[in-house]
CSV table of C-alpha atoms and ligand atoms in Angstrom, one decimal:
chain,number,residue,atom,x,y,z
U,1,UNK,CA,-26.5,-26.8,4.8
U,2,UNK,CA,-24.2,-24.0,3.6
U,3,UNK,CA,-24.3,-20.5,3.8
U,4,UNK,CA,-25.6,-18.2,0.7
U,5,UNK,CA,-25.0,-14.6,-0.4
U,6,UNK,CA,-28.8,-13.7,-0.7
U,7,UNK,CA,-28.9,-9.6,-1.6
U,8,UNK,CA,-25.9,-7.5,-2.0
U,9,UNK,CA,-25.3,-3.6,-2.3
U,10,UNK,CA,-22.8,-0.9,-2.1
U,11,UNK,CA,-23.1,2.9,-2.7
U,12,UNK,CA,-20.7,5.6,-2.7
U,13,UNK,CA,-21.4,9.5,-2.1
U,14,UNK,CA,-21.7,11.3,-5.0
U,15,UNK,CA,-18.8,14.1,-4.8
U,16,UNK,CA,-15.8,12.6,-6.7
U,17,UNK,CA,-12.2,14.1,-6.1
U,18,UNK,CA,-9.9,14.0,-8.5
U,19,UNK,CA,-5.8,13.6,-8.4
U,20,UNK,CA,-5.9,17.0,-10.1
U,21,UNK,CA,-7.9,18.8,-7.8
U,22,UNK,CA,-5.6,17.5,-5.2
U,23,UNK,CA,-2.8,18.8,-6.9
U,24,UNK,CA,-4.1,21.9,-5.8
U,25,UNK,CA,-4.4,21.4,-2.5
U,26,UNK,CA,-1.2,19.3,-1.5
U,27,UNK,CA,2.3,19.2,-3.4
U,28,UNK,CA,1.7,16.4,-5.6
U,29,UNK,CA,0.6,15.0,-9.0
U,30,UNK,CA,-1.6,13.0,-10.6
U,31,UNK,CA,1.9,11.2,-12.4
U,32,UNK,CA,2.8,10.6,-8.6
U,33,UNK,CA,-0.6,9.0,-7.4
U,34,UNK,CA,-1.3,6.9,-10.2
U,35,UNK,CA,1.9,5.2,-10.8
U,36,UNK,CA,3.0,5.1,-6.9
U,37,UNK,CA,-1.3,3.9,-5.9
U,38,UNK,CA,-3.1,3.8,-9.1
U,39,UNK,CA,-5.7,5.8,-7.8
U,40,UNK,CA,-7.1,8.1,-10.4
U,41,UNK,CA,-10.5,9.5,-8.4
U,42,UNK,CA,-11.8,8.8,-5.1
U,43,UNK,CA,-15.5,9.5,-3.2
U,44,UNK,CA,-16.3,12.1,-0.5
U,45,UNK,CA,-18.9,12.1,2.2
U,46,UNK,CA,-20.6,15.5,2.7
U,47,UNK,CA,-20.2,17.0,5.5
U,48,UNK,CA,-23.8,16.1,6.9
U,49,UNK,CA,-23.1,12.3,5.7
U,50,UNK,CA,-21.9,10.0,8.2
U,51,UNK,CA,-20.8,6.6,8.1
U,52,UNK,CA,-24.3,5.0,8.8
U,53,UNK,CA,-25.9,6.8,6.0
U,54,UNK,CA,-23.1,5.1,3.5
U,55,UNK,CA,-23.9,2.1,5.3
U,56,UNK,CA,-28.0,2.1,5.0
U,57,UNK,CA,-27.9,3.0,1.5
U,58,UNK,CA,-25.7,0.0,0.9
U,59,UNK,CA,-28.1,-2.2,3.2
U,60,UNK,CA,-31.2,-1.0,1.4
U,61,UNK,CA,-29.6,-2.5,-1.9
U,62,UNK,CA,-29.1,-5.7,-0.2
U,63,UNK,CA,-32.1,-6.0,1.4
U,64,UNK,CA,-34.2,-4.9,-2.2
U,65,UNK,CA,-32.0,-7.8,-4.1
U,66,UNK,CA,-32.8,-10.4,-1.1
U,67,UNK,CA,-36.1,-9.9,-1.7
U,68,UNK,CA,-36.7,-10.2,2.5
U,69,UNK,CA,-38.2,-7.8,4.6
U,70,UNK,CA,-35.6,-6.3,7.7
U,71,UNK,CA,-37.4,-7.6,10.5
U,72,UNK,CA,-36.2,-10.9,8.8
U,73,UNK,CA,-32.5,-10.2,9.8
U,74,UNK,CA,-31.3,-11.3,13.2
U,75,UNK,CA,-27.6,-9.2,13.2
U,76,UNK,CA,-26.0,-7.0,12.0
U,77,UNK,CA,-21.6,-6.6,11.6
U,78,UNK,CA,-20.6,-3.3,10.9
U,79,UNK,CA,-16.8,-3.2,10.3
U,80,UNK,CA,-15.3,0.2,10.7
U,81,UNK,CA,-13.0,2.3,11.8
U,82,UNK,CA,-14.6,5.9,11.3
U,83,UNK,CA,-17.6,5.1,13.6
U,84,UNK,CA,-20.9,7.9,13.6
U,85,UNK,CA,-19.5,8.3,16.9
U,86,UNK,CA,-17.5,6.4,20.1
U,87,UNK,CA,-21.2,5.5,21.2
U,88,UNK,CA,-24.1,3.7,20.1
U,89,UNK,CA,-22.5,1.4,17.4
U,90,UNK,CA,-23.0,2.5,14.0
U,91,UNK,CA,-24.5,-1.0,13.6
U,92,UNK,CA,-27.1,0.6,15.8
U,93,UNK,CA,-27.5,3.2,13.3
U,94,UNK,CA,-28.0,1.1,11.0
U,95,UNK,CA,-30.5,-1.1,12.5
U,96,UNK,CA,-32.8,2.0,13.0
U,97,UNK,CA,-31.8,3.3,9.7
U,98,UNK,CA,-33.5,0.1,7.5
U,99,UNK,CA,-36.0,-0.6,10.4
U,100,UNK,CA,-34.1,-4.1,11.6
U,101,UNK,CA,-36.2,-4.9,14.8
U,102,UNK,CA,-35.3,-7.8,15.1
U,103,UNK,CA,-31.9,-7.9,14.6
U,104,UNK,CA,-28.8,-7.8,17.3
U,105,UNK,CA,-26.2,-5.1,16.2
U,106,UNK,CA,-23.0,-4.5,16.9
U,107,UNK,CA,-19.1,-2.9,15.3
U,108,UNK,CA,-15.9,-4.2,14.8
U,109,UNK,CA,-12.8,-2.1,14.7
U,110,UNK,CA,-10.6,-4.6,12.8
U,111,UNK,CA,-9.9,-1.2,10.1
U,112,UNK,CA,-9.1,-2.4,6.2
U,113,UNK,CA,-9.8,-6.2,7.8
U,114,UNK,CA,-12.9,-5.4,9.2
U,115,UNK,CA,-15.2,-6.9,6.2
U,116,UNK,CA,-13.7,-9.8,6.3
U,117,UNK,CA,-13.6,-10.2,10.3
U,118,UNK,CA,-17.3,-9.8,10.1
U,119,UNK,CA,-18.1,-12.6,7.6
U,120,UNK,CA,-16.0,-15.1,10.0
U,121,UNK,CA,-18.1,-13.7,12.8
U,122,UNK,CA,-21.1,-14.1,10.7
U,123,UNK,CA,-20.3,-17.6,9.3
U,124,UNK,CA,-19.7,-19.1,12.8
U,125,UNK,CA,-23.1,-17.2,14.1
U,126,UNK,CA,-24.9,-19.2,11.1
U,127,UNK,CA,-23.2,-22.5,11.4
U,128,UNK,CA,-24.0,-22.7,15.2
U,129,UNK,CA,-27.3,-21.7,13.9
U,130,UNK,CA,-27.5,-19.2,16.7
U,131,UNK,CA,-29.0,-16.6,13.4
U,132,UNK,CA,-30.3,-17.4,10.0
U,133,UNK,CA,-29.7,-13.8,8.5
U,134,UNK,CA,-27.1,-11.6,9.2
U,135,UNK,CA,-26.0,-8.5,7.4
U,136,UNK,CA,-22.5,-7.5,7.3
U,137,UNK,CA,-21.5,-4.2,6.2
U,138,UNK,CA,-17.9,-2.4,5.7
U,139,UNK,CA,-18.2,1.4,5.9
U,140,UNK,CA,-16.2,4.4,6.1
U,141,UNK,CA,-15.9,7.9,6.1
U,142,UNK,CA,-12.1,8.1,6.2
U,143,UNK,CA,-12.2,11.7,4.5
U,144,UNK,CA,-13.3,12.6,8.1
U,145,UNK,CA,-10.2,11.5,9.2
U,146,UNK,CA,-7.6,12.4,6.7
U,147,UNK,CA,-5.0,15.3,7.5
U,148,UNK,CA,-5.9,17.1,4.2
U,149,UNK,CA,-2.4,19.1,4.4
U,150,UNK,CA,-0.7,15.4,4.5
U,151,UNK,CA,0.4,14.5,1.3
U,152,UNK,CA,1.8,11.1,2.4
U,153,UNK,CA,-2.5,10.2,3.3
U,154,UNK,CA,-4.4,12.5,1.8
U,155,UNK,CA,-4.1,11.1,-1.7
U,156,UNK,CA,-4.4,7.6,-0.8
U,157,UNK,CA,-8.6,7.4,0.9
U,158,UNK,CA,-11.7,7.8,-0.1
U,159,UNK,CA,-15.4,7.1,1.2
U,160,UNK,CA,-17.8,4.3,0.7
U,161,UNK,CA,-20.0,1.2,1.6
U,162,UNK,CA,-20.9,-2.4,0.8
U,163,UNK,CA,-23.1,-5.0,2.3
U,164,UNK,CA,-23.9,-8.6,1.9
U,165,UNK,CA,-26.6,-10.8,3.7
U,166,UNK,CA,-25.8,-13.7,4.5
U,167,UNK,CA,-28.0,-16.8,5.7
U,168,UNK,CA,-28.1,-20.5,6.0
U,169,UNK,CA,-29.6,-22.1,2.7
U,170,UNK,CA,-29.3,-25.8,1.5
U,171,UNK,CA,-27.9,-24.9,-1.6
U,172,UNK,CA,-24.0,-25.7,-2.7
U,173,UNK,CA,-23.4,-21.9,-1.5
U,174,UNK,CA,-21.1,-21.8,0.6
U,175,UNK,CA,-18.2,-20.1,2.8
U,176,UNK,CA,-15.4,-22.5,2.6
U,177,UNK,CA,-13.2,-21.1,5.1
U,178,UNK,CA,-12.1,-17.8,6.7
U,179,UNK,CA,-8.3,-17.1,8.1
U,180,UNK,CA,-7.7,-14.2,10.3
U,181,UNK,CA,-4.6,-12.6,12.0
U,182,UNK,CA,-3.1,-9.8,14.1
U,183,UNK,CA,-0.1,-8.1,14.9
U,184,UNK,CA,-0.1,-5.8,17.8
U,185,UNK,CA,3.4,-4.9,18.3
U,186,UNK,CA,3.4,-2.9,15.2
U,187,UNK,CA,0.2,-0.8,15.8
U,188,UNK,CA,1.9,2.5,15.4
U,189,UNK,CA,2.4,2.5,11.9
U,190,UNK,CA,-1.3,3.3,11.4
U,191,UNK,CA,-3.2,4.5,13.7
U,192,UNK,CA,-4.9,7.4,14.8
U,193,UNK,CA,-3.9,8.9,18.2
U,194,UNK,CA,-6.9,11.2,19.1
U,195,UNK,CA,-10.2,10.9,20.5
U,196,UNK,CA,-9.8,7.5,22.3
U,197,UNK,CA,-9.2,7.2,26.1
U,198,UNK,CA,-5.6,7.9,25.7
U,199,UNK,CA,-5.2,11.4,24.1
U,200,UNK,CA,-9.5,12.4,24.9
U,201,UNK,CA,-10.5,15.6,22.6
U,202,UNK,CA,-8.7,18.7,23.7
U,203,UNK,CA,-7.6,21.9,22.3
U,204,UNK,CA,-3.9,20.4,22.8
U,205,UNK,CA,-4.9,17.1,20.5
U,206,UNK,CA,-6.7,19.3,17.9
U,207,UNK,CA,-3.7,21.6,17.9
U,208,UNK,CA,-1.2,18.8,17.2
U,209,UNK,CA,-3.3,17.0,14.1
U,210,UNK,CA,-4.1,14.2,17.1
U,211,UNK,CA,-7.2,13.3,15.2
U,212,UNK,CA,-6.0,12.4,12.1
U,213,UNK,CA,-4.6,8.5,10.2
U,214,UNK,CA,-1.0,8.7,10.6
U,215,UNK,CA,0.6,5.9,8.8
U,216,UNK,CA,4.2,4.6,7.9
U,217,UNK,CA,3.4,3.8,4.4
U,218,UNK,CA,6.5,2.5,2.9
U,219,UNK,CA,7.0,-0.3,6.2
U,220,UNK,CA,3.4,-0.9,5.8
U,221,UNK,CA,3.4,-1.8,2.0
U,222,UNK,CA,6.3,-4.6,2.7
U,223,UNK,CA,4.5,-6.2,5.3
U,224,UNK,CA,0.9,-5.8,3.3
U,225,UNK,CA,1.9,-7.7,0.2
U,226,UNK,CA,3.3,-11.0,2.7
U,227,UNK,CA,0.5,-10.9,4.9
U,228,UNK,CA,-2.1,-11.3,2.2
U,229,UNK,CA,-0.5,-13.3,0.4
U,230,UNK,CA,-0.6,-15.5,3.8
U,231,UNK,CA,-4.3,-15.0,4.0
U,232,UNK,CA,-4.8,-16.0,1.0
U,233,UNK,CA,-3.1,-19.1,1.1
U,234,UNK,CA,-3.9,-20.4,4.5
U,235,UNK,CA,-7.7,-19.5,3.5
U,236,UNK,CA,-7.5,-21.8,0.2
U,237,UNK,CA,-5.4,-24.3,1.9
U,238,UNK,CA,-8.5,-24.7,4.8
U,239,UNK,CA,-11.1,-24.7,2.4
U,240,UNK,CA,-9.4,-28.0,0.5
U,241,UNK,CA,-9.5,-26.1,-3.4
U,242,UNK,CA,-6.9,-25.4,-5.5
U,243,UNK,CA,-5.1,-22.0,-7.0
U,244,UNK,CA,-6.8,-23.1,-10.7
U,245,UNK,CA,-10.2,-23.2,-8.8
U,246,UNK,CA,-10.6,-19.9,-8.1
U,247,UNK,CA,-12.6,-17.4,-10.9
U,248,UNK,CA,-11.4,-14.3,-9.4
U,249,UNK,CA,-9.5,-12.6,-6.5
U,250,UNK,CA,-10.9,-9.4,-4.6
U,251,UNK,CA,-7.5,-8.2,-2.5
U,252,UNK,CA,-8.3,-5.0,-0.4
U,253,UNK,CA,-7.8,-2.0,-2.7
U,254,UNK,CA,-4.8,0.2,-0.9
U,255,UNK,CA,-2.3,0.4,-3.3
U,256,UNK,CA,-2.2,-1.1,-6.9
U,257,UNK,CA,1.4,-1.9,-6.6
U,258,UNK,CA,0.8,-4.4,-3.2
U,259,UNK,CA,-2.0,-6.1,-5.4
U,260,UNK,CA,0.2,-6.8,-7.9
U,261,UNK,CA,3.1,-8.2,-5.4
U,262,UNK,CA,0.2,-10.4,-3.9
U,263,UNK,CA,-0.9,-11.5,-7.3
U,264,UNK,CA,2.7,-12.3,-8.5
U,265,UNK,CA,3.4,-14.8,-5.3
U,266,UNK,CA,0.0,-16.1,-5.9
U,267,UNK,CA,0.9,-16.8,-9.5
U,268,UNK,CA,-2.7,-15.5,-10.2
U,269,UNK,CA,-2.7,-14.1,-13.6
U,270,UNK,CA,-4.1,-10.1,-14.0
U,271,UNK,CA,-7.6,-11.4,-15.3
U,272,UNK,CA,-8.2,-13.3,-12.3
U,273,UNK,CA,-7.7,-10.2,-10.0
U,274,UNK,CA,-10.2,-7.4,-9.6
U,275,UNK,CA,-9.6,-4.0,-9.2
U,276,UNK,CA,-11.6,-0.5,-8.9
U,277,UNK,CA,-8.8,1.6,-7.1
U,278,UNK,CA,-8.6,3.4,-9.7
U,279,UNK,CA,-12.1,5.0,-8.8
U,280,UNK,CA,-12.4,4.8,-5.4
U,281,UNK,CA,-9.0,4.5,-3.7
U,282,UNK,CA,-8.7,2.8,-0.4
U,283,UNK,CA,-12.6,2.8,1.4
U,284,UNK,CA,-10.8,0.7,4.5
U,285,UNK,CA,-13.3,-2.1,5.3
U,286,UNK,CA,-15.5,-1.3,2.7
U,287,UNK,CA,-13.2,-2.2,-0.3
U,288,UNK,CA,-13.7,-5.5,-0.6
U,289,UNK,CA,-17.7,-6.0,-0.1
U,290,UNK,CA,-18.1,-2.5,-2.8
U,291,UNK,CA,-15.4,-4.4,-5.3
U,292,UNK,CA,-17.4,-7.7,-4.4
U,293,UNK,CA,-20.5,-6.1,-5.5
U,294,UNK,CA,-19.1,-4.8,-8.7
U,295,UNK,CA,-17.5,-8.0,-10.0
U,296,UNK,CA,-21.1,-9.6,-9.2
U,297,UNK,CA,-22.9,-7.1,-11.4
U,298,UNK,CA,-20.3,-6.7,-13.7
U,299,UNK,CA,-21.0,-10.4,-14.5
U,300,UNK,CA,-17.1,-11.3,-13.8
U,301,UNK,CA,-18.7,-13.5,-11.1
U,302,UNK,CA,-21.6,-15.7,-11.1
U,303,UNK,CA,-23.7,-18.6,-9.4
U,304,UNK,CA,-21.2,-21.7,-8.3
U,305,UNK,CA,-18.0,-19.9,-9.0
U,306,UNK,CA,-15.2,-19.5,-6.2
U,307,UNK,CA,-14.0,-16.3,-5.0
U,308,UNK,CA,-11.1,-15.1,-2.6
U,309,UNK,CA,-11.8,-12.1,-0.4
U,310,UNK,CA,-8.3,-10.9,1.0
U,311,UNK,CA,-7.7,-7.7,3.4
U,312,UNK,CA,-4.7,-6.1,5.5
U,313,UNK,CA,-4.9,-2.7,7.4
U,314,UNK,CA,-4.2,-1.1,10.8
U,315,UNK,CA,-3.6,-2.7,14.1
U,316,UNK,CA,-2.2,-4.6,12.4
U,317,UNK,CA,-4.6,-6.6,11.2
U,318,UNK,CA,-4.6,-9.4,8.1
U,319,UNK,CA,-7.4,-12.0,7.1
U,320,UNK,CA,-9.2,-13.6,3.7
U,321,UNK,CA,-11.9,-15.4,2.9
U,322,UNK,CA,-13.2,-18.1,0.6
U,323,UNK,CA,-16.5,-18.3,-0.8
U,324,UNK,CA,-18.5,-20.6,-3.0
U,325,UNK,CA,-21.3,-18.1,-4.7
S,1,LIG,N1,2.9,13.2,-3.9
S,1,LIG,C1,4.2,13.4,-4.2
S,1,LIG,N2,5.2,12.9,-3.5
S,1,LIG,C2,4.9,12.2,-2.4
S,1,LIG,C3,3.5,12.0,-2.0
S,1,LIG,C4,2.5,12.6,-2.8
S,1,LIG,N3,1.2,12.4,-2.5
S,1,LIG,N4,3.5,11.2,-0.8
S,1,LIG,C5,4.8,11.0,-0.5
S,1,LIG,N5,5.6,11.5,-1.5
S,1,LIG,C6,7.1,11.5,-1.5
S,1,LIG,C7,7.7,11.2,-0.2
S,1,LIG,O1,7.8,12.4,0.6
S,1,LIG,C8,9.1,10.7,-0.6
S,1,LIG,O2,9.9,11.7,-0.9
S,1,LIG,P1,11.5,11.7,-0.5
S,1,LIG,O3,12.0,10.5,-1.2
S,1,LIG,O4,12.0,13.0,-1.0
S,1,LIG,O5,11.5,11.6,1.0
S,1,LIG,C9,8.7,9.9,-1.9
S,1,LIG,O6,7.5,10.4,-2.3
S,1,LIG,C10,8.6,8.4,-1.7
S,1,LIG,O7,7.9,8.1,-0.5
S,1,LIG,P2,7.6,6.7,-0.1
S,1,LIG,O8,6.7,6.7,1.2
S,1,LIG,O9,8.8,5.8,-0.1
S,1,LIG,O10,6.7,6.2,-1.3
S,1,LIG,P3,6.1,4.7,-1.6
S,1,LIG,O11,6.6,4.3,-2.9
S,1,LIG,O12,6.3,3.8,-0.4
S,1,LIG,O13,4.6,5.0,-1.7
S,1,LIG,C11,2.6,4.7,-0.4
S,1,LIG,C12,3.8,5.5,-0.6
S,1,LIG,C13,1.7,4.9,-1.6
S,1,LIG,C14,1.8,5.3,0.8
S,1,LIG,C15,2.9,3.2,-0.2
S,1,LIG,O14,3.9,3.1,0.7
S,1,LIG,C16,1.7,2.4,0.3
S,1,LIG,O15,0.7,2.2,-0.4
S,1,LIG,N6,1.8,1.8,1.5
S,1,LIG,C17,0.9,0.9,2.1
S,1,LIG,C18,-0.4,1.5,2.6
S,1,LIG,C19,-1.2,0.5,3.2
S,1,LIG,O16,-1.3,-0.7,2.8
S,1,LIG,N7,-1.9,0.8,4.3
S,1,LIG,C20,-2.6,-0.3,5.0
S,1,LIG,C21,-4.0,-0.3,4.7
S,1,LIG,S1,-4.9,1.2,5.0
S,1,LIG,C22,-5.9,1.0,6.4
S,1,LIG,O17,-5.8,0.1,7.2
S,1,LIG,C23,-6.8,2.2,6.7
């Protein structure tokens, strides 16, 4: 028995902001952004849009190309770190959203990792055969949580969804392996200090920017580029394959220049690695499930071919995945 990708979907809100209009709002340029991220564009939530909506129109695509009916799934993973709010789950959402009856839901706060910590959860659910259908789901609304007067952050986010079900087939489908890995000592370079139990909403907290990503970008890049590169090998190494087995690479989209750093102690040449940055800049956990998506459609990947799902982000939090379509 493996475990198939049966239906997957992604959507994006419609507003698109462009490194020139933020050249108008910040002190920076579209010279800086591209060559320093490679970010050209990214997506913006309106303001009545919360994470769950992303995350049920992404489901609904899923769901349509499974060809199941949502009472058929048993849980659903929502990774994300820009919850509808502290309370219910927006896995709950979500559940009433597409009409899931059936299904147990629940979040994970595991930020840029958090796709890829739900398809471990998911694949161990399946293999137990505890569920037979699970959907996992990376959304975020990060322009909710972006300092807009912070040119260090503001440049770098963007808004978006994707979601895969999953379930237990007898075909060669599979999920080969899944590596995951944390680093809490170095928390504090990206985080958000507001709205938790520590520093609860205030007029003190709103006053000093509380509620915004704060990040130490330039620490976090070194330590991104070895950590998925890591992943990535400990994931291949588990699942048994070899470097010249995989069709294509899906790194988390934060910065074009720690892709390339991965790629290069990968020795993974540029056609094997697939990028949309460009378009959407970094969604957080829903970078690698949207990009996963696209490389489907876009026909880079098909039945039977191996892919490698690798993600870093705050807490710190690292992890990669590899899958047999
Ligand atoms: N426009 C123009 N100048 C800028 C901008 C901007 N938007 N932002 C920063 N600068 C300036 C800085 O002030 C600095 O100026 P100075 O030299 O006069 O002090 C200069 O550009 C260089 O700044 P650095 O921070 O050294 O730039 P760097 O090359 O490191 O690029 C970046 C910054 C893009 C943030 C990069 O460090 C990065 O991508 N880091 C990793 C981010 C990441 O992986 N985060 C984890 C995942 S995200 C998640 O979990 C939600």
């Amino acid at each position: 028995m493996g475990i198939e990708i049966i239906g997957i979907g992604s959507y994006v809100p419609e507003k698109i902001l462009t490194n020139a209009e933020l050249e108008k709002m910040v002190d920076t340029s579209d010279e800086w952004i591209t060559t320093r991220t490679g970010i050209k564009e990214r997506r913006i939530a309106k303001d009545t849009e919360s994470t769950s909506d992303l995350a049920v129109n992404a489901s609904k695509k899923a769901i349509k190309k499974a060809n199941i009916t949502p009472d058929e799934i048993d849980a659903i993973i929502v990774g994300t770190i820009t919850p509808d709010m502290s309370f219910p789950s927006t896995a709950c959402f979500v559940q009433k959203g597409i009409g899931a009856k059936n299904a147990t839901a629940f979040d994970i706060s595991a930020a840029c990792s958090g796709f890829i910590y739900g398809v471990s959860i998911a694949r161990e659910f399946l293999r137990s055969g505890i569920f037979k259908t699970i959907l996992v789901i990376g959304a975020e609304t990060l322009s909710k949580i972006t300092d807009w007067e912070d040119r260090n952050t503001c440049v770098l986010f963007g808004d978006g969804a994707g979601a895969v079900i999953l379930r237990k087939t007898d075909s060669q489908s599979d999920i080969l392996s899944t590596y995951l890995g944390t680093d809490g000592t170095l928390g504090d370079l990206l985080y958000m200090p507001g709205g938790g139990s520590r520093n609860p909403a205030s007029q003190k907290t709103i006053k000093e920017r509380l509620h915004y990503v704060r990040m130490e970008g330039n620490k976090l890049f070194k330590i991104a580029v070895k950590k998925m590169t890591t992943a990535a090998q400990k994931a291949i190494e588990i699942a048994g394959i070899k470097c010249e087995d995989i069709k294509l690479i899906i790194p988390h989209q934060a910065n074009i220049r720690i892709v390339e750093g991965v790629a290069n102690q990968l020795k993974l040449p540029s056609e094997k690695v697939f990028l949309n940055i460009q378009k959407y800049g970094n969604t957080s956990a829903a970078t690698t499930p949207i990009a996963l998506d696209e490389a489907i459609s876009q026909g880079k990947l098909k039945k039977g071919d191996i892919v490698v799902l690798v993600a870093f982000g705050g807490g710190l939090t690292w992890g990669a995945t590899v899958i047999r379509l």
